[in-house]
Coordinates of C-alpha atoms in Angstrom, one line a residue:
X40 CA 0.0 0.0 0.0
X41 CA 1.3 3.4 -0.7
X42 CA 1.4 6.7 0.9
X43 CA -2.0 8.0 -1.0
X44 CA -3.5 4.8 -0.2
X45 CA -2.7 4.8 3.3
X46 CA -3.9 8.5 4.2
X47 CA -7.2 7.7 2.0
X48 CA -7.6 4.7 4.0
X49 CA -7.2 6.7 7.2
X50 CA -9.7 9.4 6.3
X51 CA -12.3 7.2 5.0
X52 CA -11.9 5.5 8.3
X53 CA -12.3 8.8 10.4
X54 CA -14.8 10.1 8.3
X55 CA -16.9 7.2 9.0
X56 CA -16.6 7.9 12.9
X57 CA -17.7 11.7 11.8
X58 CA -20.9 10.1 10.0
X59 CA -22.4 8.2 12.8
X60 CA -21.4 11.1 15.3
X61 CA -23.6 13.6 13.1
X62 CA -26.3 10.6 13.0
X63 CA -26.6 11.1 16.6
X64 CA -27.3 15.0 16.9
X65 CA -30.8 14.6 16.3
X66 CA -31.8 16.4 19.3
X67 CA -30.5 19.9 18.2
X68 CA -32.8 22.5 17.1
X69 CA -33.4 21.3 13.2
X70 CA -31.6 24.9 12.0
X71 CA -28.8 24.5 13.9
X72 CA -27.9 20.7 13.0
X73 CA -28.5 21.4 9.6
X74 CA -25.3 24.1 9.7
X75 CA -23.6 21.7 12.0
X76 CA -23.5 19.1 9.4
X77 CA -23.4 20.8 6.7
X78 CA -20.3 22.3 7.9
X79 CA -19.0 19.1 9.2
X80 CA -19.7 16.7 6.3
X81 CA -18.2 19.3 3.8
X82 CA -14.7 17.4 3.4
X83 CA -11.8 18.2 3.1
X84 CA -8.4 16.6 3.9
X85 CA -8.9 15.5 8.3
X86 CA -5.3 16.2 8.8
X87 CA -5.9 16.9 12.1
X88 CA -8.0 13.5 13.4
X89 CA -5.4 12.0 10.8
X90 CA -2.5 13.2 12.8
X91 CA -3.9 12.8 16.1
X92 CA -4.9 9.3 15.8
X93 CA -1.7 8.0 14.2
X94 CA 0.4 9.6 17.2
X95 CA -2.1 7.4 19.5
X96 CA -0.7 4.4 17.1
X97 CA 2.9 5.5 17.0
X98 CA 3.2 5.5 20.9
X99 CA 1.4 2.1 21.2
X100 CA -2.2 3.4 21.6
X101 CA -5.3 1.6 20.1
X102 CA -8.1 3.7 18.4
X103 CA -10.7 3.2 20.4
X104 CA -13.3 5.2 21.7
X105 CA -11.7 7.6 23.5
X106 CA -9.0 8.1 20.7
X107 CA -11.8 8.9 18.4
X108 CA -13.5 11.2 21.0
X109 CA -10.5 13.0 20.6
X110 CA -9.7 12.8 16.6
X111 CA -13.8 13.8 16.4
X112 CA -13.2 16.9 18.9
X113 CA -10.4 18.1 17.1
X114 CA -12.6 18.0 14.0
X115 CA -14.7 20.2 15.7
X116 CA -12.8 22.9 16.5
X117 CA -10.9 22.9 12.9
X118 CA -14.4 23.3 11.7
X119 CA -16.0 25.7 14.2
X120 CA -12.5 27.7 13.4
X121 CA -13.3 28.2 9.7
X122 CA -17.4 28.8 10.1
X123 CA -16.3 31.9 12.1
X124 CA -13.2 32.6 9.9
X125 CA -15.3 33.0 7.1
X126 CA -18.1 35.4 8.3
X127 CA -18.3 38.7 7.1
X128 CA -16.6 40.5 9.8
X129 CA -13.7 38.3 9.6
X130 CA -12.2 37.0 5.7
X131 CA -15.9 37.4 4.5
X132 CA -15.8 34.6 2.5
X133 CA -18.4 33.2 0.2
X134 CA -17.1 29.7 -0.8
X135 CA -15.5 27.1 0.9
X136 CA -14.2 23.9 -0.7
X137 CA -16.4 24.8 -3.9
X138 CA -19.7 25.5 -1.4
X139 CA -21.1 28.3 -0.1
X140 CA -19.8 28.9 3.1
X141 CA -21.9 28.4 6.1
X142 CA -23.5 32.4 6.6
X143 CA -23.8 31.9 2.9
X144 CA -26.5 29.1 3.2
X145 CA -27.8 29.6 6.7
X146 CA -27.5 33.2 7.8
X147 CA -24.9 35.0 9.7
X148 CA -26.5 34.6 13.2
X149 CA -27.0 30.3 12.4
X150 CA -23.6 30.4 11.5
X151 CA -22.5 31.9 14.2
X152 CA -24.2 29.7 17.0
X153 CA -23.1 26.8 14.9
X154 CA -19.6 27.5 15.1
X155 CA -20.5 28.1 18.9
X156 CA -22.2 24.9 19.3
X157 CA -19.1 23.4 17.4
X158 CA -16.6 24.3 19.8
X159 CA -18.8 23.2 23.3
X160 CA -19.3 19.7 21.4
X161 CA -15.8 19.5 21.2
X162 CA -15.5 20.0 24.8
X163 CA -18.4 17.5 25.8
X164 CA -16.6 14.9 23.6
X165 CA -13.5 15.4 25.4
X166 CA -15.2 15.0 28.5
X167 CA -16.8 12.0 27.3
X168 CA -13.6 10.1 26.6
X169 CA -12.1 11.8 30.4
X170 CA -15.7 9.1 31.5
X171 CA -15.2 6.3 29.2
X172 CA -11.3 6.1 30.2
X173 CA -12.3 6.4 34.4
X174 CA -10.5 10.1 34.5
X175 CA -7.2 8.8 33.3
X176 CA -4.9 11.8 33.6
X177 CA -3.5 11.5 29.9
X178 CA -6.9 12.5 28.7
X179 CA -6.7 15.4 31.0
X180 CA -3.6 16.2 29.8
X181 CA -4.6 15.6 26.2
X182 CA -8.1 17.5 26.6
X183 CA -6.0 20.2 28.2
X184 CA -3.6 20.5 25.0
X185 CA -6.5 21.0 23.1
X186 CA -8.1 23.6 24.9
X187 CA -5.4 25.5 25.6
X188 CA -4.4 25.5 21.8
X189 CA -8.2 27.0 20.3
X190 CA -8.0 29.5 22.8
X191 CA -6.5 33.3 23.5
X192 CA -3.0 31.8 23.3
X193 CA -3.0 29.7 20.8
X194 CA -5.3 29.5 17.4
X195 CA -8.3 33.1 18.4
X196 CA -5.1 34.8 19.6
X197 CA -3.3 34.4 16.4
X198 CA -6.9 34.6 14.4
X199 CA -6.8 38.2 16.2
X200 CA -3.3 39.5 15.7
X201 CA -3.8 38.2 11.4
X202 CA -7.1 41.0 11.7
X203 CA -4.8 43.5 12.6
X204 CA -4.1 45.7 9.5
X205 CA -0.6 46.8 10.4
X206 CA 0.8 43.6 12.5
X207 CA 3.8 43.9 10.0
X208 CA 6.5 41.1 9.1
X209 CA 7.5 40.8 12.8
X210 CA 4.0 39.9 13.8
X211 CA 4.2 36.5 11.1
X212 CA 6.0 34.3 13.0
X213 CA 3.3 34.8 16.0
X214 CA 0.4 34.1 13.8
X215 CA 2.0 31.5 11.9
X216 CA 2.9 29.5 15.3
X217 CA -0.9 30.4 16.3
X218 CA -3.5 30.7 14.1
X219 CA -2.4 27.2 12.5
X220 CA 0.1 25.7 13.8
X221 CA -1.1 25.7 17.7
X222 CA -4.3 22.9 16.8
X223 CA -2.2 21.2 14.3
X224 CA 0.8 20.9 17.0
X225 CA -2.0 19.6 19.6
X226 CA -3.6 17.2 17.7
X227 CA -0.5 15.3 17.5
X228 CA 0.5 16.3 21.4
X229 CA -3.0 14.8 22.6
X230 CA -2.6 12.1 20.2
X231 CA 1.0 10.4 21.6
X232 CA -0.5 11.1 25.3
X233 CA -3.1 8.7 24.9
X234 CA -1.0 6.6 23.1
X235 CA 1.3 6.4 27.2
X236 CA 4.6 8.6 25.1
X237 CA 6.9 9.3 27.7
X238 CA 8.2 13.2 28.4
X239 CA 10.9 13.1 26.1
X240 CA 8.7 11.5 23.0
X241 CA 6.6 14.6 23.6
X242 CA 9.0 16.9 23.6
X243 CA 9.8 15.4 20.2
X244 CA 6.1 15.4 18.8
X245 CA 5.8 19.2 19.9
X246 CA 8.3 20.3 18.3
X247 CA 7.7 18.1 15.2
X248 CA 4.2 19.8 15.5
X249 CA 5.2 22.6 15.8
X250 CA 7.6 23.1 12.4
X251 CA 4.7 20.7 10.5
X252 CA 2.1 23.3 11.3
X253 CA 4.4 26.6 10.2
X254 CA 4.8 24.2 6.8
X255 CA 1.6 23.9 6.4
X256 CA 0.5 27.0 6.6
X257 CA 3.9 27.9 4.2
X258 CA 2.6 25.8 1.8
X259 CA -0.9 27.5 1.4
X260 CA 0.2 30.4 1.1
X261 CA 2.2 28.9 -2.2
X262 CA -0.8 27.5 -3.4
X263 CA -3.0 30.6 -3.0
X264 CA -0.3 32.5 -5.0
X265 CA -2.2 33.5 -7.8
X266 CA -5.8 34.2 -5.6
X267 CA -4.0 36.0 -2.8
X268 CA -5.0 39.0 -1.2
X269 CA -2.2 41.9 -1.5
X270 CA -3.1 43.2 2.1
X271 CA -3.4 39.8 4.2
X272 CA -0.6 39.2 6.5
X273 CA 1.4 36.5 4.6
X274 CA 5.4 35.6 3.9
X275 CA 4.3 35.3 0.7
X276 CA 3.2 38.7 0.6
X277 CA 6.1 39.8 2.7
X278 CA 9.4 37.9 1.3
X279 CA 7.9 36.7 -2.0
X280 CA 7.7 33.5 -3.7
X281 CA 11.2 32.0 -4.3
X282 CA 12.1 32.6 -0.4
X283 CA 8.9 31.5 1.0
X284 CA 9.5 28.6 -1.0
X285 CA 12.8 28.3 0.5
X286 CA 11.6 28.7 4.3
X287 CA 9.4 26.0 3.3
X288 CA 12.0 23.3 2.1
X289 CA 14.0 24.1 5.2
X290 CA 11.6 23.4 7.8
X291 CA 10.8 20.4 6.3
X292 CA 13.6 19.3 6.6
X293 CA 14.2 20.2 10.0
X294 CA 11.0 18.5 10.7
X295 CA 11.7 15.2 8.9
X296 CA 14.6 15.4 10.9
X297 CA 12.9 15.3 14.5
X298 CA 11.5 12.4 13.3
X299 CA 14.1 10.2 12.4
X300 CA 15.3 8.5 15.8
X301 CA 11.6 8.0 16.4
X302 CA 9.9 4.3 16.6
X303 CA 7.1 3.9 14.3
X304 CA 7.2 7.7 12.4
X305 CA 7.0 6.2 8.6
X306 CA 4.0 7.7 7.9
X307 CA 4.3 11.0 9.8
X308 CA 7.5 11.1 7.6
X309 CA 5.8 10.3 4.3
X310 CA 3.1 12.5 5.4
X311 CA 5.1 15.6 6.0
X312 CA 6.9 15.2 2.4
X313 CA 3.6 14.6 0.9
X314 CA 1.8 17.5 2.0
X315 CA 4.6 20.0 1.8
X316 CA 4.7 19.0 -2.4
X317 CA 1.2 18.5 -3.3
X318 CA -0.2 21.2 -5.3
X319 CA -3.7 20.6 -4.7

């Protein structure tokens, strides 16, 4: 099986998890669910379940219940993330992914509250797993990683610092490490502590997370060359093509590199090379 296979057959698998999950929101108000699933059976590539599910894996974890209470949470906040990021006081965006965005279809104030209702299902599914695993303190820890990364210092604070019209090159690295890296970066954290990864494996993954993330992000803003807004906050916009390019191959490297002298990394090392070349 080969790298394309493999990933496919990781998504298909989560996104059968995100199926039944949706099945099973049948008590919300009929307006609301309708933008919740709307928004979360959209697509997409799940990189972040992806991620967070093979670190359980890589550090000897099974997906089980709790794993995918995680991977599904995480999915959750990506999603309640870009419902909000596209409303009209933020990017005021009208397609995502080829569809209209969620204020597009539903209204600003359903999209809104759906984003909302997003982020507290995210919580009650991290509780959920805290339950099903008797309070373990890695799903603390992991719930904890993830909180801490969709909040004020992590993923809104770099959302608000990328509003500011004037945050400048200095301000890049910040929102960079924030806005996309942070849930990225936590995914994979909450990922190898439910999989038991001892202190210095997570020092590892962080900062493997950490340098996959800011490559992401890189990478987009490569691919959004041509579609680009002059006056968003990018190092495209700030250093050009041929050195953004440059910063990208670098910290790929560098992340590749963490990964080396780490048990069971294949596919986080195939990953990272696949998704720092595709051009889709």
């Amino acid at each position: 099986m080969n790298f394309t296979e493999a990933y496919e057959k990781r998504k298909t698998e989560f996104e059968g998890y995100l199926k039944q999950f949706v099945s099973e929101l049948i008590t919300f108000p009929k307006e609301l669910l309708d933008a919740v699933a709307y928004s979360l059976l959209s697509g997409g590539k799940r990189l972040r379940p992806v991620l967070l599910l093979e670190a359980v894996r890589m550090f000897g974890g099974q997906a089980d219940a709790c794993a995918v209470n995680f991977a599904l949470a995480v999915e959750c906040i990506h999603t309640y993330s870009l419902i909000h990021d596209d409303l009209p006081c933020m990017d005021n965006d009208d397609y995502r992914r080829g569809q209209l965005t969620c204020h597009k279809k539903f209204g600003e104030a359903n999209a809104v509250l759906a984003g909302d209702a997003l982020l507290n299902i995210a919580y009650e599914l991290i509780f959920g797993a805290v339950r099903l695993g008797n309070n373990e303190a890695r799903y603390v820890r992991a719930g904890s990683a993830l909180a801490a990364a969709a909040g004020g210092n992590g993923m809104v604070g770099g959302q608000v610092c990328d509003l500011l019209p004037d945050a400048g090159v200095d301000a890049l690295q910040y929102i960079y490490e924030k806005k996309t890296a942070a849930l990225i970066g936590a995914a994979l954290r909450a990922g190898a502590l439910i999989g038991g990864a001892r202190e210095e494996d997570l020092q590892k993954i962080d900062a493997f997370g950490k340098l996959f993330g800011f490559c992401f992000q890189l990478r987009d803003d490569l691919l959004d060359k041509d579609t680009e807004d002059v006056g968003k906050n990018t190092y495209l916009h700030a250093f050009g093509q041929q050195k953004t390019a440059a910063a990208l191959k670098e910290k790929t490297v560098a992340a590749i590199e963490l990964l080396q002298n780490m048990e069971n990394a294949a596919f986080l090392v195939e990953l990272t090379s696949a998704f720092m070349a595709r051009d889709i």
